[in-house]
Amino acid sequence: MAHHIDSSRNSCALHGALQVIEAIEGFVPVVHSTAGCGAQHYLGVNRLNAGSDRFGGSAISSSNISEKHVVFGGSSRLREQLKNTVKIVEGDLYVIVTGCATEMVGDDIPAMNKEGRDQDFPVIYANTPGFRGDVHQGYQLAIKALIEQLPDLGKAEQPPVKGLVNILGIVPRQDPFWEGNLEEIGRLLEGIGLTPNLLFGYGQGVSGWQRVPDALLNIVVSVWGDAPALLLEERYGTPHLSLEGLPVGAAAGRFLYEISELLQLDSRRTEHFVQSEERRFDAQLAALADTWYRAGFQREFTLVGESAQVAGISEFLSGTLGLIPRTLIITDNPPEYAREALLSRLTSLLNGFPTEVSFTEDFAEISDLVRSASASLVLGSALEEAVAAELEVPFVQLSFPLSDRLVLARGYAGYRGASTLLEDLGSALLSDRHHNPVHQQSSAALGCS
Amino acid sequence: MSEKKQGKHIAIYGKGGIGKSTTTSNISAALADAGYRVIQIGCDPKSDSTTILRGGNDLPTVLDTLREQSKVKIEDVSAVGFGGVLCIEAGGPVPGVGCAGRGINAAVELLQELHLFEEYKPDFVLYDVLGDVVCGGFAVPIRDGIADRAFVVTSSDFMAIFAANNLFKAINKYAPSGGARLGGVIANSVQAPYAKALIDDFTGETGTSVVGYVPRSFTVSQSELYGQTVIEAHPKSEQADVYRNLAKYLDTNEDSVIPKPLNGPELKKWARTWGDRIFEVETGVVQKMESI
């Protein structure tokens, strides 16, 4: 039955598409919609995750259509906006993205796109009205447009790249640590002799996207990378490997061995690399041991986040650290087939400790679930801050939206990400003034009351 | 809005080409001739509703004017036609572009903002709305606060009946929340021997009634060619009296109903029985108590 959603953390398809375009260097979005769509994207997404993009956020090209464009059609307004954008902003690729109003009216976007092409503008378009779905659909629609239309623009001569693999399924900004996560996955792949095609973030531009068809393999981190991977398989026969979650800590090693076997890479090199990574991480775990006991790391936790985050982080926290997963709340509305897989994988993470797994994006429902789970650690988004405070338990913000920290390079993927997660978790436990024996002891030693 | 409403607001719907504009214009002319202040608003992107009231002269549409100038005055978008009827055309986008439904919405809103009705103080406002009620925009005149009653023009052709049935569905949806109710059905181009009986049967099935039968007439065609209504060109003709009677009905009768539209299979079944009956008439099968 239909019901209202309180404070959803999933914005609309147009925003998902913008998040894709803004995360690629040299790509310039042109929004064909009402003025509020661009503003809402800035206020509801960019500003919440600290920082703006080179071209995007509050300074975004938008046709800002009004009633007369709805009545008489807004195609000519888009034509004008595209021309102006090309004059003012230098870009390698201009991407027209549409909102609800212009799609309802039925503006002929392909015709305007063709006009732009006829004038030698490097332009493509994606139909991304919010009524087609949420931010995750927008991510998929924008990538589909890139895969389908970028080849029409021709390809600059590029030297062939050996062992190229594309990384799909990390939605920029919807995963607040998208850039750090991509970089760490890239570092791991390099470690076993592959060339990662990160596609998003620093240094990632049109040439990487033009190389997408040349990849040996598509690595799919979340369910949101499935559709693009299937499209690439259909068009170019590229196989894909689904990680079904962020590889955190030991999971990264398993994933590297799997790829190594699949692509028949040098197994000794892979083993050597994974072992060196694990030794480094094990040394950190050993250094943590004393604090682990004193600060009471082992406790029940509630985790709220997107499916890829929840799967990867809960497996790491329970499998490696021995924390007890009480309640896991998945907020990105994964499709039915993925839900079943997640349920069977996450409900029995620890023997003898049943874990409750819920799918919801409703703020009130999530708060109620967190409250009734009453775990002694809450990991979630800024929206869970209040209920964590109510429970008087340590709280770590790690899913969208974040409000209490600036994210530039931080990520939770891989071995390095696992270290970062330990640091963040440890800091939250150590700074818990109400219950932390370590804090009380050191305060006493310092003569504080 | 309704407490400020001036005059009787009536929306006239029907399939494209069925004679809505001709019927509406002749009713407007007859009402004006009888001394009433009348406004006729064409709600159709074709913007030819009021042509025969204005001798075929051009009239800038509300939406075209709105597109070109930010401030629109009533004088810019209206013309006084036969008998003092104030003629307005909402207009709309070129075919295949934009959203005509939103256009009607915007035009009607603008006319309200300009206090057209308070200032002109009409006795009657007739909205001539295009063809089928294909989306929400075209239902604007029958939603809360605009027209009090809707009439539908139909012939005995199935597609015209189909469009009428669609309008009934729209009225059925909006009337309970304050939208217009159905005033009745105007049977137009009545010529075939079975036409009257077929339309009567349809209204019977849907809980509605026919308020006037307009026979197919040479006088109408000839007047239209002169860019005039029958009331103006042939005021003494029988056809002029037919329109006068319709105008009189609108003036003196306040009856309205919420129609009971037929659903898809019911309408098809109803149509098939009439197909059989017409075939029997044409081929000479005589049935007991046959009325056609």
PDB file of N, CA, C and O in Angstrom, chain A residues 67-75 104-107, chain B residues 63-64 67 92-93 97-100 102-103 106 109:
ATOM      1  N   GLU A  67       6.097  28.830 -17.144  1.00  0.00           N
ATOM      2  CA  GLU A  67       4.829  28.321 -17.666  1.00  0.00           C
ATOM      3  C   GLU A  67       4.733  28.385 -19.187  1.00  0.00           C
ATOM      4  O   GLU A  67       4.218  27.485 -19.830  1.00  0.00           O
ATOM      5  N   LYS A  68       5.267  29.465 -19.775  1.00  0.00           N
ATOM      6  CA  LYS A  68       5.105  29.560 -21.233  1.00  0.00           C
ATOM      7  C   LYS A  68       5.864  28.462 -21.954  1.00  0.00           C
ATOM      8  O   LYS A  68       5.460  28.026 -23.027  1.00  0.00           O
ATOM      9  N   HIS A  69       6.943  27.976 -21.328  1.00  0.00           N
ATOM     10  CA  HIS A  69       7.659  26.863 -21.969  1.00  0.00           C
ATOM     11  C   HIS A  69       6.914  25.550 -21.815  1.00  0.00           C
ATOM     12  O   HIS A  69       7.040  24.650 -22.642  1.00  0.00           O
ATOM     13  N   VAL A  70       6.134  25.467 -20.747  1.00  0.00           N
ATOM     14  CA  VAL A  70       5.316  24.265 -20.578  1.00  0.00           C
ATOM     15  C   VAL A  70       4.207  24.269 -21.632  1.00  0.00           C
ATOM     16  O   VAL A  70       3.969  23.279 -22.315  1.00  0.00           O
ATOM     17  N   VAL A  71       3.562  25.419 -21.784  1.00  0.00           N
ATOM     18  CA  VAL A  71       2.429  25.499 -22.717  1.00  0.00           C
ATOM     19  C   VAL A  71       2.895  25.356 -24.169  1.00  0.00           C
ATOM     20  O   VAL A  71       2.336  24.580 -24.940  1.00  0.00           O
ATOM     21  N   PHE A  72       3.930  26.117 -24.530  1.00  0.00           N
ATOM     22  CA  PHE A  72       4.336  26.140 -25.938  1.00  0.00           C
ATOM     23  C   PHE A  72       5.499  25.207 -26.255  1.00  0.00           C
ATOM     24  O   PHE A  72       5.969  25.136 -27.376  1.00  0.00           O
ATOM     25  N   GLY A  73       5.996  24.519 -25.244  1.00  0.00           N
ATOM     26  CA  GLY A  73       7.149  23.642 -25.460  1.00  0.00           C
ATOM     27  C   GLY A  73       8.425  24.398 -25.123  1.00  0.00           C
ATOM     28  O   GLY A  73       8.539  25.599 -25.378  1.00  0.00           O
ATOM     29  N   GLY A  74       9.387  23.701 -24.528  1.00  0.00           N
ATOM     30  CA  GLY A  74      10.599  24.368 -24.053  1.00  0.00           C
ATOM     31  C   GLY A  74      11.829  24.063 -24.886  1.00  0.00           C
ATOM     32  O   GLY A  74      12.956  24.394 -24.487  1.00  0.00           O
ATOM     33  N   SER A  75      11.639  23.440 -26.055  1.00  0.00           N
ATOM     34  CA  SER A  75      12.806  23.040 -26.847  1.00  0.00           C
ATOM     35  C   SER A  75      13.682  24.228 -27.226  1.00  0.00           C
ATOM     36  O   SER A  75      14.905  24.155 -27.165  1.00  0.00           O
ATOM     37  N   MET A 104       7.105  15.718 -19.100  1.00  0.00           N
ATOM     38  CA  MET A 104       5.642  15.623 -19.158  1.00  0.00           C
ATOM     39  C   MET A 104       5.132  16.296 -20.430  1.00  0.00           C
ATOM     40  O   MET A 104       4.217  15.816 -21.089  1.00  0.00           O
ATOM     41  N   VAL A 105       5.720  17.438 -20.735  1.00  0.00           N
ATOM     42  CA  VAL A 105       5.296  18.191 -21.909  1.00  0.00           C
ATOM     43  C   VAL A 105       5.750  17.468 -23.178  1.00  0.00           C
ATOM     44  O   VAL A 105       5.129  17.582 -24.235  1.00  0.00           O
ATOM     45  N   GLY A 106       6.807  16.719 -23.075  1.00  0.00           N
ATOM     46  CA  GLY A 106       7.291  15.962 -24.227  1.00  0.00           C
ATOM     47  C   GLY A 106       8.213  16.763 -25.130  1.00  0.00           C
ATOM     48  O   GLY A 106       8.167  16.623 -26.353  1.00  0.00           O
ATOM     49  N   ASP A 107       9.045  17.621 -24.555  1.00  0.00           N
ATOM     50  CA  ASP A 107      10.018  18.361 -25.378  1.00  0.00           C
ATOM     51  C   ASP A 107      10.902  17.380 -26.139  1.00  0.00           C
ATOM     52  O   ASP A 107      11.310  16.353 -25.595  1.00  0.00           O
TER      53      ASP A 107
ATOM     54  N   LEU B  63      -3.102  32.998 -25.004  1.00  0.00           N
ATOM     55  CA  LEU B  63      -1.768  32.430 -24.800  1.00  0.00           C
ATOM     56  C   LEU B  63      -0.719  33.054 -25.719  1.00  0.00           C
ATOM     57  O   LEU B  63       0.416  33.275 -25.306  1.00  0.00           O
ATOM     58  N   ASP B  64      -1.105  33.350 -26.968  1.00  0.00           N
ATOM     59  CA  ASP B  64      -0.150  34.011 -27.865  1.00  0.00           C
ATOM     60  C   ASP B  64       0.242  35.366 -27.305  1.00  0.00           C
ATOM     61  O   ASP B  64       1.399  35.773 -27.335  1.00  0.00           O
ATOM     62  N   ARG B  67       2.494  35.053 -24.396  1.00  0.00           N
ATOM     63  CA  ARG B  67       3.852  34.676 -24.786  1.00  0.00           C
ATOM     64  C   ARG B  67       4.655  35.917 -25.192  1.00  0.00           C
ATOM     65  O   ARG B  67       5.833  36.018 -24.932  1.00  0.00           O
ATOM     66  N   GLY B  92      -3.301  28.070 -27.900  1.00  0.00           N
ATOM     67  CA  GLY B  92      -2.456  26.964 -27.429  1.00  0.00           C
ATOM     68  C   GLY B  92      -1.234  26.822 -28.314  1.00  0.00           C
ATOM     69  O   GLY B  92      -1.011  27.635 -29.207  1.00  0.00           O
ATOM     70  N   PRO B  93      -0.450  25.804 -28.042  1.00  0.00           N
ATOM     71  CA  PRO B  93       0.781  25.603 -28.800  1.00  0.00           C
ATOM     72  C   PRO B  93       0.500  25.089 -30.213  1.00  0.00           C
ATOM     73  O   PRO B  93      -0.620  24.687 -30.510  1.00  0.00           O
ATOM     74  N   VAL B  97       3.657  20.115 -30.029  1.00  0.00           N
ATOM     75  CA  VAL B  97       4.636  20.762 -29.155  1.00  0.00           C
ATOM     76  C   VAL B  97       3.938  21.237 -27.891  1.00  0.00           C
ATOM     77  O   VAL B  97       2.776  21.646 -27.940  1.00  0.00           O
ATOM     78  N   GLY B  98       4.659  21.232 -26.796  1.00  0.00           N
ATOM     79  CA  GLY B  98       4.143  21.820 -25.567  1.00  0.00           C
ATOM     80  C   GLY B  98       2.950  21.070 -24.995  1.00  0.00           C
ATOM     81  O   GLY B  98       2.705  19.914 -25.337  1.00  0.00           O
ATOM     82  N   CYS B  99       2.224  21.760 -24.142  1.00  0.00           N
ATOM     83  CA  CYS B  99       1.128  21.100 -23.436  1.00  0.00           C
ATOM     84  C   CYS B  99      -0.123  21.967 -23.517  1.00  0.00           C
ATOM     85  O   CYS B  99      -0.251  22.965 -22.811  1.00  0.00           O
ATOM     86  N   ALA B 100      -1.063  21.585 -24.427  1.00  0.00           N
ATOM     87  CA  ALA B 100      -2.289  22.356 -24.618  1.00  0.00           C
ATOM     88  C   ALA B 100      -3.147  22.346 -23.361  1.00  0.00           C
ATOM     89  O   ALA B 100      -3.803  23.335 -23.038  1.00  0.00           O
ATOM     90  N   ARG B 102      -2.161  22.323 -20.218  1.00  0.00           N
ATOM     91  CA  ARG B 102      -1.657  23.347 -19.299  1.00  0.00           C
ATOM     92  C   ARG B 102      -2.005  24.740 -19.834  1.00  0.00           C
ATOM     93  O   ARG B 102      -2.241  25.675 -19.076  1.00  0.00           O
ATOM     94  N   GLY B 103      -2.036  24.853 -21.174  1.00  0.00           N
ATOM     95  CA  GLY B 103      -2.383  26.129 -21.803  1.00  0.00           C
ATOM     96  C   GLY B 103      -3.764  26.593 -21.396  1.00  0.00           C
ATOM     97  O   GLY B 103      -3.970  27.752 -21.026  1.00  0.00           O
ATOM     98  N   ALA B 106      -3.665  27.764 -17.892  1.00  0.00           N
ATOM     99  CA  ALA B 106      -3.026  29.081 -17.752  1.00  0.00           C
ATOM    100  C   ALA B 106      -3.946  30.184 -18.246  1.00  0.00           C
ATOM    101  O   ALA B 106      -4.051  31.246 -17.623  1.00  0.00           O
ATOM    102  N   GLU B 109      -6.870  30.734 -15.817  1.00  0.00           N
ATOM    103  CA  GLU B 109      -6.344  31.401 -14.619  1.00  0.00           C
ATOM    104  C   GLU B 109      -6.131  32.892 -14.868  1.00  0.00           C
ATOM    105  O   GLU B 109      -6.460  33.730 -14.047  1.00  0.00           O
TER     106      GLU B 109
END
